[in-house]
Coordinates of C-alpha atoms and ligand atoms in Angstrom, one line a residue:
X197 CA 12.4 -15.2 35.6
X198 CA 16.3 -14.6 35.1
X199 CA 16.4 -17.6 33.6
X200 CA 14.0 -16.9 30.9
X201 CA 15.5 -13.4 30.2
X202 CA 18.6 -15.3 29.5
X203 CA 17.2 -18.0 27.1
X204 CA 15.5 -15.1 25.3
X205 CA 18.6 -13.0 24.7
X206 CA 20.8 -16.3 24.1
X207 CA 18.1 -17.0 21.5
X208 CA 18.0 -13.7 19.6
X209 CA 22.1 -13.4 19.5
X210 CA 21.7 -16.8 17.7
X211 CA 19.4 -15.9 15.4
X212 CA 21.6 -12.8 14.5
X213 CA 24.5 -14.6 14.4
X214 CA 23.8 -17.5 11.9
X215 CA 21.6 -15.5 9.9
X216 CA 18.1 -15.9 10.7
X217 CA 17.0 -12.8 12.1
X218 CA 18.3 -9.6 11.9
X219 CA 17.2 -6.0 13.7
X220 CA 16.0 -3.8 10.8
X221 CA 17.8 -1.3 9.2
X222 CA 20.6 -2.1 11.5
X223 CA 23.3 0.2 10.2
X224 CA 21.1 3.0 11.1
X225 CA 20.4 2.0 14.7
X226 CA 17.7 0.2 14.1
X227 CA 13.8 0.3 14.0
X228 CA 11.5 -0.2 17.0
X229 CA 10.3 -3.4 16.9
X230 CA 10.7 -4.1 13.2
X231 CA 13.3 -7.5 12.0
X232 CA 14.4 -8.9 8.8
X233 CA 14.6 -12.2 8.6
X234 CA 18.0 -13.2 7.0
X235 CA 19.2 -16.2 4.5
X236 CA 18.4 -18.8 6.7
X237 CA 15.4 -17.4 9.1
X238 CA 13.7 -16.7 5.1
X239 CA 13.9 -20.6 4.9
X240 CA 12.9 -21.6 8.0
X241 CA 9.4 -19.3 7.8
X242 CA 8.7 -20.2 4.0
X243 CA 9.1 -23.9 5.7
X244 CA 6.3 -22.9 8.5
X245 CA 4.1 -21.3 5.7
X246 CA 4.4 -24.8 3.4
X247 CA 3.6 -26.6 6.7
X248 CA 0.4 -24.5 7.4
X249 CA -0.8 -24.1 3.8
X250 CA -0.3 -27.7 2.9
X251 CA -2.3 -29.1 6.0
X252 CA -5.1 -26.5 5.5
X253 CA -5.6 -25.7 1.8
X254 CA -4.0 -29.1 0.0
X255 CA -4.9 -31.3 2.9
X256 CA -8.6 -30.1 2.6
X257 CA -10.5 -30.3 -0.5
X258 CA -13.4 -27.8 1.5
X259 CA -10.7 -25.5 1.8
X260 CA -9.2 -23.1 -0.4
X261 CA -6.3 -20.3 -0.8
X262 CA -6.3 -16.5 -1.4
X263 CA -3.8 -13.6 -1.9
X264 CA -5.9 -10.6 -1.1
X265 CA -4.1 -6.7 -1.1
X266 CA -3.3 -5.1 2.2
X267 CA -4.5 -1.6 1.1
X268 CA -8.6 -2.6 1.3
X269 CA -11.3 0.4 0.9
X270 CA -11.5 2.4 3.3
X271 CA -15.5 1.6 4.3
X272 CA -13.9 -2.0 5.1
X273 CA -12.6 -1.1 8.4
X274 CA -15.2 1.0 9.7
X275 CA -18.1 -2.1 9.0
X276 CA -15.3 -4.6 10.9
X277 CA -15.1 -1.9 13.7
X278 CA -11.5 -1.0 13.6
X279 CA -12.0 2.1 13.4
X280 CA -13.8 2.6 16.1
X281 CA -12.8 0.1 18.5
X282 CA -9.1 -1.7 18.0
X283 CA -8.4 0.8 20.4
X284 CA -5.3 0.3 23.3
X285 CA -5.9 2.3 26.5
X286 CA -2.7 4.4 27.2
X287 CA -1.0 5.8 29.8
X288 CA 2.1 8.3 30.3
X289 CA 4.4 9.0 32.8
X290 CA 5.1 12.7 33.3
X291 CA 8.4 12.4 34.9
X292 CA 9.8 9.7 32.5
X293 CA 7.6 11.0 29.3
X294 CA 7.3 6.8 28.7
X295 CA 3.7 5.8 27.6
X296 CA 2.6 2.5 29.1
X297 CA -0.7 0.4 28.1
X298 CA -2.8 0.7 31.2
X299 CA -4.3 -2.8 31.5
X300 CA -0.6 -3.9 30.7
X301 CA 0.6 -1.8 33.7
X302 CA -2.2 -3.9 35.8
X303 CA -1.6 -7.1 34.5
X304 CA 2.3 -6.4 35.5
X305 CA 1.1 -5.6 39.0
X306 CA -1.1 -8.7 39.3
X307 CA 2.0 -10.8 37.9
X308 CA 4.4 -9.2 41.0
X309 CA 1.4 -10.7 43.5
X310 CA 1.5 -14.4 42.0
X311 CA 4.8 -14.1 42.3
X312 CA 4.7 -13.0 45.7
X313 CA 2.6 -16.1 46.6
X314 CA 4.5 -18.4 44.5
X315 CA 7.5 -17.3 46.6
X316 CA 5.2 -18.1 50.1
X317 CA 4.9 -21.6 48.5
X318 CA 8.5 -22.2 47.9
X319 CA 9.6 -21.1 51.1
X320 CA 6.5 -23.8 52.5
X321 CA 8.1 -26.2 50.7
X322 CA 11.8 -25.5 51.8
X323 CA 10.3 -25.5 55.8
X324 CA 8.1 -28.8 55.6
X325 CA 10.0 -30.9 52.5
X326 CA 8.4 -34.3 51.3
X327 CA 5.6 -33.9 53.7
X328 CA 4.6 -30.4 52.2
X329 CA 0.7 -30.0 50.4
X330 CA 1.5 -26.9 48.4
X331 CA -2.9 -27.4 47.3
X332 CA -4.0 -26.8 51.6
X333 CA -1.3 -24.3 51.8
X334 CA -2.6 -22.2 48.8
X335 CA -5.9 -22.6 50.4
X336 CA -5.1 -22.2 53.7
X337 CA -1.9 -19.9 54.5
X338 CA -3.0 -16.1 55.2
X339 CA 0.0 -14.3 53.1
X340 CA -1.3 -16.3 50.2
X341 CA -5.0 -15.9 50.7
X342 CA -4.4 -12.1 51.6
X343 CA -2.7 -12.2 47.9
X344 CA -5.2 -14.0 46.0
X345 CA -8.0 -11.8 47.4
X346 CA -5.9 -9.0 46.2
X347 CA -5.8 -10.3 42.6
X348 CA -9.3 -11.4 42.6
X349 CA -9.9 -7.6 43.7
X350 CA -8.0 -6.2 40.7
X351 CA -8.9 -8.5 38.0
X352 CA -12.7 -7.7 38.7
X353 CA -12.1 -3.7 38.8
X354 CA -9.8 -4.0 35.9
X355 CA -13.2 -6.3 33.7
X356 CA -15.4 -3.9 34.4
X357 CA -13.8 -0.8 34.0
X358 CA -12.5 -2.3 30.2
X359 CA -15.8 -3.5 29.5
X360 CA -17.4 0.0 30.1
X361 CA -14.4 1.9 28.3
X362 CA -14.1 3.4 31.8
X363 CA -11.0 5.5 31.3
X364 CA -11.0 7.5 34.4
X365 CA -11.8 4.2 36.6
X366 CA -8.6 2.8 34.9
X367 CA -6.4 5.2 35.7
X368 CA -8.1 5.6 39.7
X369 CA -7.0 2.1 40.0
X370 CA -3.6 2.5 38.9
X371 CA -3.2 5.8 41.5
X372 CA -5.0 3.6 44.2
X373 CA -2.9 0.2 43.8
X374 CA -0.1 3.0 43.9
X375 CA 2.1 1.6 40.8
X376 CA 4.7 3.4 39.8
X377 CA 6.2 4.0 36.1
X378 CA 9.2 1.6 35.9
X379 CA 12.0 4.1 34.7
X380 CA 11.1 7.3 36.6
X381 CA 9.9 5.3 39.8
X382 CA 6.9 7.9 40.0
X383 CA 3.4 7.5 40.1
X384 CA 2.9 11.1 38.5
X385 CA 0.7 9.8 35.5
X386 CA -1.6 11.5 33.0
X387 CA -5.0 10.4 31.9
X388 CA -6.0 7.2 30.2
X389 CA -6.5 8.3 26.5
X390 CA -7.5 5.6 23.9
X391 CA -5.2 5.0 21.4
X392 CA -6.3 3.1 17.7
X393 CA -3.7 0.5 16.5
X394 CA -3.8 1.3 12.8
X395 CA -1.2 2.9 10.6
X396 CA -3.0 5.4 7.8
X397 CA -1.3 6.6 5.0
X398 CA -2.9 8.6 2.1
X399 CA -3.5 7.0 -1.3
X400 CA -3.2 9.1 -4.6
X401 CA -1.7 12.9 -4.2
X402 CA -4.3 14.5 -2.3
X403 CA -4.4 14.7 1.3
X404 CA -7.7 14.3 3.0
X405 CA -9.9 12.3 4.9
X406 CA -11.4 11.0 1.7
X407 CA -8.1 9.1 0.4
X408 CA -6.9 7.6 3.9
X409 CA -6.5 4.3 3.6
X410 CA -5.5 2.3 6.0
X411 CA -2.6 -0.6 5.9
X412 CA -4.9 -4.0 7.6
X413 CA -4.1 -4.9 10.8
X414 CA -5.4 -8.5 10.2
X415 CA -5.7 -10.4 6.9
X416 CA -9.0 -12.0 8.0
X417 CA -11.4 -9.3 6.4
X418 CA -10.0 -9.9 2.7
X419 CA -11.2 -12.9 3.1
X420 CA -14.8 -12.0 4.1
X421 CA -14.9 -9.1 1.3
X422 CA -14.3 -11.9 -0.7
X423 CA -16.4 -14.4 0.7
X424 CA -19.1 -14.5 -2.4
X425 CA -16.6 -14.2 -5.1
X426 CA -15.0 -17.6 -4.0
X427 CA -18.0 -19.3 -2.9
X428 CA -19.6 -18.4 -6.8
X429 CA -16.3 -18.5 -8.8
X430 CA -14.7 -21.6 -6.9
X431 CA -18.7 -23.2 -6.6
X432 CA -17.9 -24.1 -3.0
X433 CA -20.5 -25.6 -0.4
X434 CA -20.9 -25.1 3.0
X435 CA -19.1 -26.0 5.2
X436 CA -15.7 -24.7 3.6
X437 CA -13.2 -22.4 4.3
X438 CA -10.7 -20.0 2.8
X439 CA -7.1 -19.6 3.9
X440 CA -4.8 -16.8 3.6
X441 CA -1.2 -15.9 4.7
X442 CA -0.3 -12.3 4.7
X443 CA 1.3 -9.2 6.3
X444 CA -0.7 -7.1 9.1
X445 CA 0.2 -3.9 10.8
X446 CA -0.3 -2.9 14.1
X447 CA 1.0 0.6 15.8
X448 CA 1.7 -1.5 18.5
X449 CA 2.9 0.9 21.7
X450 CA 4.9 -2.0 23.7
X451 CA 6.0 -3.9 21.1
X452 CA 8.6 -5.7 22.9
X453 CA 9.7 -9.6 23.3
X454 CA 12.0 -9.8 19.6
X455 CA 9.6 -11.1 16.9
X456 CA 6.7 -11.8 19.5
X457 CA 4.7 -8.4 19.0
X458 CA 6.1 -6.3 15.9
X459 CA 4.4 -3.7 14.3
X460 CA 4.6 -5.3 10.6
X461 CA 4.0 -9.4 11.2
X462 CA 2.4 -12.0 9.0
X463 CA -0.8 -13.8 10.1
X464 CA -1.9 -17.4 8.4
X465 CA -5.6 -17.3 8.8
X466 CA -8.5 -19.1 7.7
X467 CA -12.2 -18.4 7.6
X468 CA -14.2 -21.7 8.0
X469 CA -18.3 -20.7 6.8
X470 CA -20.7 -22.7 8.0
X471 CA -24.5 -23.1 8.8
X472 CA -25.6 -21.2 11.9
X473 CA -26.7 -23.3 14.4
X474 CA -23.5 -25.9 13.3
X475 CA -21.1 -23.2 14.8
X476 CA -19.6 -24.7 18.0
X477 CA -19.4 -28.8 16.6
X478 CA -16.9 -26.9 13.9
X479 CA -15.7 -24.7 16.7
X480 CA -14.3 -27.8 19.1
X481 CA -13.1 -29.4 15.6
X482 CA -11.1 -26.8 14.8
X483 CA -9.7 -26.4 18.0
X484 CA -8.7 -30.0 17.9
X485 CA -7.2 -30.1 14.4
X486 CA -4.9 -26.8 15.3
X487 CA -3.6 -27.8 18.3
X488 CA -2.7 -31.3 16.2
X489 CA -1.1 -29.4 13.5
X490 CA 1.0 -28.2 16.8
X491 CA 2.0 -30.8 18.5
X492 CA 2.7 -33.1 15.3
X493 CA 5.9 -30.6 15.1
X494 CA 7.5 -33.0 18.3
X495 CA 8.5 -29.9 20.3
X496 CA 7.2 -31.1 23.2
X497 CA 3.0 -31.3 24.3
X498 CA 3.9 -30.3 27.5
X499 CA 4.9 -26.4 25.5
X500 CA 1.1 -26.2 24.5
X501 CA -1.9 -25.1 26.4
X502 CA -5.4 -23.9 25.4
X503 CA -6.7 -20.1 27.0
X504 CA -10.8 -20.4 27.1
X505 CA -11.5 -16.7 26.7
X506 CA -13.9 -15.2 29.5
X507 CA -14.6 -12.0 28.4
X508 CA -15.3 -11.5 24.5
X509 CA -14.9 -10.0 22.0
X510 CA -18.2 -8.0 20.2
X511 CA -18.5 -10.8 17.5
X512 CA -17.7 -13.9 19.1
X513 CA -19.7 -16.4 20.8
X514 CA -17.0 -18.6 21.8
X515 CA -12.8 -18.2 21.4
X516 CA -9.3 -19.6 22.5
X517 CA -6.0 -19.0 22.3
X518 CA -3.5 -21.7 21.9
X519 CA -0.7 -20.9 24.3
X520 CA 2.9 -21.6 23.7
X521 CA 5.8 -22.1 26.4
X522 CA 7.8 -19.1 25.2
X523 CA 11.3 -18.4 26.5
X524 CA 9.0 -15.7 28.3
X525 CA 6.7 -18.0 29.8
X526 CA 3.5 -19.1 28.4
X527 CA 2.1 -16.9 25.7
X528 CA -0.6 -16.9 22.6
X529 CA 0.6 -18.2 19.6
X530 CA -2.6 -18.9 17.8
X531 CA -6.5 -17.6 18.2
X532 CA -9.5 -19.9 17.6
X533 CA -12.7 -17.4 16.9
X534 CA -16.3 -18.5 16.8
X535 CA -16.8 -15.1 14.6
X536 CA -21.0 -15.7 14.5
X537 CA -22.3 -14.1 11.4
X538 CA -20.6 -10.6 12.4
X539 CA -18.7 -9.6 9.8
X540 CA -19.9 -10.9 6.9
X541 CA -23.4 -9.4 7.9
X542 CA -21.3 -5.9 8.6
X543 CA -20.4 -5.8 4.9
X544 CA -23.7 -6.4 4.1
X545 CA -24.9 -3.7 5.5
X546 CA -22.2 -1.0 4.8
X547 CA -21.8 -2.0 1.5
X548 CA -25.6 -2.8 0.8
X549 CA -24.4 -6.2 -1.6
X550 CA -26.0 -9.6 -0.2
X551 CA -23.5 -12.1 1.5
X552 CA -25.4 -14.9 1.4
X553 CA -25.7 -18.6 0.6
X554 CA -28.2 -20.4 -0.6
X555 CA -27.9 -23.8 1.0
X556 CA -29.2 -26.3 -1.8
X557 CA -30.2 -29.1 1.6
X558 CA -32.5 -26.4 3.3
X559 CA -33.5 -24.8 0.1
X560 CA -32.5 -21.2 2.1
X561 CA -30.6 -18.3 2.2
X562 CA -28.7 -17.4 4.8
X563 CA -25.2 -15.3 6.2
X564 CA -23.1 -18.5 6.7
X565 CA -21.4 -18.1 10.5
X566 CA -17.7 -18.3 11.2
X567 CA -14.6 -20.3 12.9
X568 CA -11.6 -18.4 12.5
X569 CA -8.1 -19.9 13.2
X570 CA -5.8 -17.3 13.5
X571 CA -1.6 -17.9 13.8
X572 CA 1.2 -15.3 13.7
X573 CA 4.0 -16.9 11.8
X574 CA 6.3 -14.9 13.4
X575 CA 5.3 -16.0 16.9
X576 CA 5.4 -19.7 15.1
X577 CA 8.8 -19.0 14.0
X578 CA 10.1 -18.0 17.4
X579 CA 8.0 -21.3 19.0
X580 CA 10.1 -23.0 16.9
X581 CA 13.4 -21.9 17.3
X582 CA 13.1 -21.2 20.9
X583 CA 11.7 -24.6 21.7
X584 CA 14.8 -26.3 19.3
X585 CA 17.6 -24.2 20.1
X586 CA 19.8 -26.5 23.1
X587 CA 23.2 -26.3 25.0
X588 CA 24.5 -30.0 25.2
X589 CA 27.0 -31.3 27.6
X590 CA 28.1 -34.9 25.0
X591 CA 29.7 -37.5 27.0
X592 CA 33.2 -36.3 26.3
X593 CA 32.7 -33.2 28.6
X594 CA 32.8 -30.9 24.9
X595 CA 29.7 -28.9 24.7
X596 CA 27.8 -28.3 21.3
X597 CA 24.9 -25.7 20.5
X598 CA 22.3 -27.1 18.2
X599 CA 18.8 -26.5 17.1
X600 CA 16.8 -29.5 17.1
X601 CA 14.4 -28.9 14.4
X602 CA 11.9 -30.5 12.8
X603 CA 13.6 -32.0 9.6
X604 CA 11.0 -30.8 7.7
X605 CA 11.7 -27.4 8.3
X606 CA 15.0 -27.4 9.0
X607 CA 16.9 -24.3 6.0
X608 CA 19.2 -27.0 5.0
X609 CA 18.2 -30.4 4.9
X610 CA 21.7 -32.0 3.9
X611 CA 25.5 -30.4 4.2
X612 CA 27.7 -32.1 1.5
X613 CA 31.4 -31.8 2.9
X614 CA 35.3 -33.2 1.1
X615 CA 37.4 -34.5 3.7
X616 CA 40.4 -32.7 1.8
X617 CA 40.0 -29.5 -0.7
X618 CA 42.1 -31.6 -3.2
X619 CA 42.4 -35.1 -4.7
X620 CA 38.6 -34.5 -6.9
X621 CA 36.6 -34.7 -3.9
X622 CA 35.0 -31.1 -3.9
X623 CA 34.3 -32.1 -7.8
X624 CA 32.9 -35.2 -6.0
X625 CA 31.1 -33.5 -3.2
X626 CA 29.5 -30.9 -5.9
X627 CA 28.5 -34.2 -7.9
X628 CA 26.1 -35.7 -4.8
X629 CA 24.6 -31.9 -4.4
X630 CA 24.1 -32.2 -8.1
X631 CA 21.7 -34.8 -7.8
X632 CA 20.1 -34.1 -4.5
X633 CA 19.1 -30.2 -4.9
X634 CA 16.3 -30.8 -7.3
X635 CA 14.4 -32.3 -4.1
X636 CA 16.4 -30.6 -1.1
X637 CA 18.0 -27.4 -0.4
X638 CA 22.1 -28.8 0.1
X639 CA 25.1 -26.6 1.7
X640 CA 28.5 -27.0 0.7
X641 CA 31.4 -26.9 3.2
X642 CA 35.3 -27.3 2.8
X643 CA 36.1 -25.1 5.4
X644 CA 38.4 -25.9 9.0
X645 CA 38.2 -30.0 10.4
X646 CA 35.2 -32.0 10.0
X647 CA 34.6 -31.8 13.8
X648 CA 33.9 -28.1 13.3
X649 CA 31.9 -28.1 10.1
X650 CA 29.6 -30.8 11.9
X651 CA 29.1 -27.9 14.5
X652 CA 28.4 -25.3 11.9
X653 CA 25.8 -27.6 10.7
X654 CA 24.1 -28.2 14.0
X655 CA 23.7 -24.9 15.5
X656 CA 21.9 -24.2 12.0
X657 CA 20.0 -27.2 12.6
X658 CA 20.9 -29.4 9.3
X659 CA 19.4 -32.5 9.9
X660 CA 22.1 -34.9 7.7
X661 CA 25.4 -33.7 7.0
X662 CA 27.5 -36.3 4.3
X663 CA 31.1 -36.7 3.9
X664 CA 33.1 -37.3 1.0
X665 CA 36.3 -39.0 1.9
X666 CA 39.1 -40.7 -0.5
X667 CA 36.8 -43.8 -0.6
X668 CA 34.2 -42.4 -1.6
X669 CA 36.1 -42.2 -4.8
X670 CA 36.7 -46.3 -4.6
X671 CA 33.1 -47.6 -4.0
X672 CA 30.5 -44.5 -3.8
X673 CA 29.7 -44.7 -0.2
X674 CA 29.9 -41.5 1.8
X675 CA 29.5 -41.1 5.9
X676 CA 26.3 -39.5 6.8
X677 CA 25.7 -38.0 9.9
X678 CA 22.2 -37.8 12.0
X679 CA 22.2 -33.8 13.8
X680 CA 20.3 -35.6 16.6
X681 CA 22.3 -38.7 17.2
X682 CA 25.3 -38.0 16.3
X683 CA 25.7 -41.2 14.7
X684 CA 27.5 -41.8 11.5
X685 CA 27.1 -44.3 9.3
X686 CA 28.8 -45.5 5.7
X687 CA 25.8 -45.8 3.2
X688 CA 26.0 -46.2 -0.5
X689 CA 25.2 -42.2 -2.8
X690 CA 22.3 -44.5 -4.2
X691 CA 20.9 -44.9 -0.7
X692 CA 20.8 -40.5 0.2
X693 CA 18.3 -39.5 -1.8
X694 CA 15.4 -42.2 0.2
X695 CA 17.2 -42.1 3.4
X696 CA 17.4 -37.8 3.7
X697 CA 13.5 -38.0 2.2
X698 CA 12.7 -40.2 4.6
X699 CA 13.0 -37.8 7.3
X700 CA 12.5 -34.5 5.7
X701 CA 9.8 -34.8 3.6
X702 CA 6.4 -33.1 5.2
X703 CA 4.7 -36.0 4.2
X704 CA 5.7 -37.2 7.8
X705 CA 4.1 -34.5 9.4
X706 CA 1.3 -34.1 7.7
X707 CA 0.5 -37.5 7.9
X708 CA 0.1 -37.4 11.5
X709 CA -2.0 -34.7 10.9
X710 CA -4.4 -36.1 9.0
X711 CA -4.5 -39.0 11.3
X712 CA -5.1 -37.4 14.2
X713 CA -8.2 -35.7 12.2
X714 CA -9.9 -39.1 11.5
X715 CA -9.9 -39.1 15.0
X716 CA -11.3 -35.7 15.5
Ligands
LIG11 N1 -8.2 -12.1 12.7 C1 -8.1 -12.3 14.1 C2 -6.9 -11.7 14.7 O1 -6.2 -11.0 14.1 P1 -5.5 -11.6 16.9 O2 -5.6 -12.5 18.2 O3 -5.5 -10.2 17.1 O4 -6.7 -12.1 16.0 C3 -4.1 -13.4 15.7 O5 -4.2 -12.1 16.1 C4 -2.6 -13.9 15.8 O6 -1.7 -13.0 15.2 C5 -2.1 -13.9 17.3 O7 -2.5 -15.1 17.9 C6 -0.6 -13.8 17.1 O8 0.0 -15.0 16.8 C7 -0.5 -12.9 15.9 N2 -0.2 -11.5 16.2 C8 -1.1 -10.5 16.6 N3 -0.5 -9.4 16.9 C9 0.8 -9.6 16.6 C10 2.0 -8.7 16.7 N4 1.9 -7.4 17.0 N5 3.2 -9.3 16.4 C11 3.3 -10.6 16.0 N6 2.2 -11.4 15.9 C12 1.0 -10.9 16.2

C-alpha cells in the first residue's frame, strides 16, 4: 500500500517537474482537484486523443465525429435524469466538519477487512512455505471465513440500502459497523443527505430558475440530441456510431488521486446506434475492440482487467468497466454501456420531436438502442504515464529515470543535439530539425555533456535522440540513440526520416488494432 502511495507521489513530482502536469492556479495555492497540463503533458494528451479518434472515427467508415457545446438546454438534463438522480450520498463529521461519501466510507471499511484476511494469508504462507494452499486456507481458516462473512454482510446491506435511496439505513450501518471519521477519529456523524454532482451557473443577466443552465457532466448526451441531425445530414445507416471528445464537469466531493477524479476532465465517448434486439452481439464487440485499442499501447496486458457490473444503472441492460493497474491499485479507466433505447426515447418524449430510424431492411421505424464506450482521457493520460514512468539500475551501477512510452505518443519524437556549441554544428543540428519537423515534433539541446542530455531526453520519454558530431560534417552520418535500448548507432541523415517513422508513426498501432478487429 506504501508502496503504491510512493509510486503515486514519485509520479506526480515528475509530471510537475518536466512539464506535464501542473496544480492549477498554483501561485495562488492551488485549486481542489483542478490541473493544467503543461508544454509537454498538452502533447502527450493531444497524442491520446489522435490515438482514440483515429481508431474510432477514421478507422471506421460507420463511424463519425462531433464537437457539440457544453452549455446544452436546460430540459436536456432533466429527460437524461441528472437532475434528479446523479446524486452522491453524503456524510459529515461534526467534530472534524469533513464531508465524506457514505458508500465511499463503506467501501473503505470493507477494503481494511480484505486486507485483514490478506494479511491471515501471508502469515499462512510465512508458517507452512512451499507446501502452503492459500485456495483451502481462504476457504477453510476461521479469521478469514469470520472476515469474508463480514464483507458479504456489508456489501449486501450496503445494495440494498443504495438501491432503495435508503438514506437513514446508510448512515445506521455506518454507526453500527462503528467507523470513525479519519481526521477527528469520531464516529459523531450527521445524516446522509443526497448531494447532485452538477455545477449550475446562470446564462444571460437574469437570475432565476428559468436561465440555469447547467455545465454537462458527460459529453454523451450531445451526441443523442444530435442523433437525427447526423443520421439525416451525414445519411448514415444503422449500425453506426458517433464519437466525441470533450470536457465534463462533476462537483465531485472526494476528488482525490491527482488527475484520476477532477472536477473539470475530458471524456472520449462514442454512441454506437443499432437495431434492438442486435444490442448485446455489438455489446461483446465493443468490449473486445476497446480493450484491443488498450492493450495494442504495449503497457503490459497483465495492467488490464474487465469489471462486469452487478448492479445497474436505470438505462442499461448490460455494462463494464475496463480496469487499469493504477499506481493506486486497480481502478476504471473506461465504461462499456449497453444504454437500451433510454435516452434517445427520453428526448423523445420531453422534447415531443421523433428520434427514430427508419430501417430501409425491415421497412420500420424504430428508436435505434445503444453501446456506449466511454474513456476519461485524463485517467488514460495517467495509465500512461504511470505504467511508463521506470527507475533503472544499468549495468554500470548509474541509475536513469525514464518513461517508456509508446513512440507514438511520446511529446518529442526525436532530440537533435551538437556535440560542441561551435565549429557549424548547431547550424548543422538546426539543418536535420529543418527537414524532420514537417513530420515530427524535434527538440533541440546544446546544453551540459551528451551523457546528461541523453538523460533529459529519457525521463521525458523521447524515443530517438541524434547527435551531430565533427563527422557529421565529413560524410552526413549522425549517432542515433534508441531511449529503450540504449543502443547507438552511426546511420546516414538520409536514413532518419524512415528509421524515426518507423517506430513513431500510429500507423503501428493502429494497425494492430484493426487486426485484432478482423478477429473480433
Ligand atoms: N457517458 C457515460 C459516463 O459518463 P462514467 O462511468 O460516469 O460514464 C466515463 O464516466 C469515464 O469518464 C470513466 O470511466 C472515467 O474514465 C471518466 N471519468 C468519470 N468521472 C471522472 C472524474 N471525476 N475525473 C476524471 N475522469 C472521470
Amino acid at each position: 500500500m506504501e508502496q503504491r502511495e510512493d509510486k503515486l507521489k514519485e509520479v506526480i513530482s515528475h509530471a510537475k517537474e518536466y512539464g506535464f502536469v501542473f496544480p492549477s492556479s498554483e501561485i495562488y495555492d492551488g485549486l481542489a482537484a483542478t490541473y493544467d497540463y503543461g508544454q509537454l503533458g498538452s502533447e502527450l494528451k493531444n497524442n491520446i486523443k489522435t490515438y482514440w479518434w483515429k481508431a474510432m472515427v477514421q478507422m471506421h467508415e460507420n463511424i463519425v465525429g462531433i464537437d457539440a457545446s457544453i452549455f446544452m438546454h436546460p430540459t436536456t438534463w432533466k429527460a437524461s435524469g441528472h437532475v434528479d438522480a446523479f446524486n452522491d450520498p453524503l456524510i459529515d463529521n461534526k467534530d472534524s466538519k469533513k464531508r465524506y461519501r457514505a458508500d465511499v466510507l463503506l467501501e473503505e471499511h470493507i477494503e481494511k477487512i480484505r486486507q485483514k484476511i490478506e494479511k491471515e494469508v501471508e502469515k499462512g504462507l510465512k508458517r507452512f512455505g512451499d507446501a502452503f494452499d492459500a485456495d483451502q486456507f481462504r476457504a477453510t481458516n476461521p479469521n478469514v471465513l469470520r472476515n469474508a462473512e463480514k464483507i458479504t454482510y456489508i456489501e449486501d446491506k450496503m445494495r440494498v440500502t443504495l438501491e432503495n435511496n435508503d438514506l437513514e439505513g446508510l448512515k445506521n450501518l455506518i454507526e453500527e459497523l462503528e467507523i470513525v471519521c479519519p481526521i477527528s477519529g469520531s464516529k459523531n456523524w450527521t445524516d446522509v443527505r443526497q448531494f447532485n454532482l452538477m455545477f449550475s451557473t446562470e446564462m444571460g443577466s437574469v437570475a432565476g430558475d428559468a436561465s440555469t443552465i447547467y455545465l454537462r457532466p458527460e459529453t454523451a448526451q450531445g451526441i443523442f440530441v444530435n442523433f437525427l441531425n447526423v443520421q439525416k445530414s451525414g445519411r448514415m445507416k444503422i449500425p453506426f456510431g458517433i464519437a466525441q471528445i470533450g470536457k465534463a464537469f462533476r462537483n465531485e466531493i472526494i476528488a482525490r488521486q491527482f488527475i484520476f477524479r477532477m472536477r473539470e476532465f475530458e471524456q472520449m465517448e462514442m454512441q454506437f446506434f443499432v437495431r434492438p434486439g442486435e444490442e448485446m452481439k455489438w455489446y461483446e464487440y465493443w468490449k473486445n475492440t476497446r480493450i484491443q485499442w488498450h492493450k495494442a499501447l504495449g503497457l503490459g496486458e497483465q495492467h488490464y482487467r474487465f469489471h462486469d457490473h452487478i448492479k445497474l444503472a436505470h438505462y442499461a441492460n448490460a455494462a463494464a468497466d475496463i480496469e487499469f493497474n493504477f499506481p493506486m491499485g486497480f481502478k476504471e479507466l473506461e465504461g462499456i454501456h449497453s444504454r437500451t433505447d433510454f435516452d434517445l426515447k427520453q428526448h423523445e418524449q420531453f422534447s415531443g420531436k421523433k428520434l427514430q430510424y427508419f430501417d430501409p431492411e425491415l421497412n420500420q421505424n424504430y428508436v435505434p438502442y445503444v453501446i456506449e464506450t466511454s474513456v476519461g482521457l485524463d485517467r488514460m493520460f495517467l495509465a500512461v504515464l504511470s505504467a511508463s514512468h521506470k527507475n533503472e539500475v544499468l549495468e554500470d551501477g548509474s541509475e536513469r529515470v525514464v518513461l517508456n512510452l509508446p513512440p507514438a505518443l511520446a511529446p518529442y519524437k526525436v532530440a537533435v543535439m551538437p556535440l560542441t556549441k561551435k565549429d557549424g554544428l548547431p547550424e548543422k543540428a538546426r539543418e536535420i530539425i529543418d527537414g524532420l519537423k514537417f513530420d515530427f515534433l524535434c527538440t533541440y539541446d546544446e546544453k551540459d555533456s551528451i551523457g546528461k542530455r541523453y538523460r533529459r531526453q529519457d525521463a521525458i520519454g523521447t524515443p530517438f535522440s541524434v547527435t551531430v558530431d565533427h563527422q557529421t560534417l565529413e560524410d552526413n552520418t549522425v549517432t542515433i540513440r534508441d531511449r529503450d535500448t540504449m543502443q547507438q548507432e552511426r546511420i546516414a541523415i538520409a536514413d532518419l526520416h524512415r528509421l524515426i517513422d518507423q517506430k513513431v508513426n500510429l500507423r503501428t498501432l493502429l494497425t494492430v488494432n484493426t487486426m485484432s478487429e478482423v478477429n473480433n
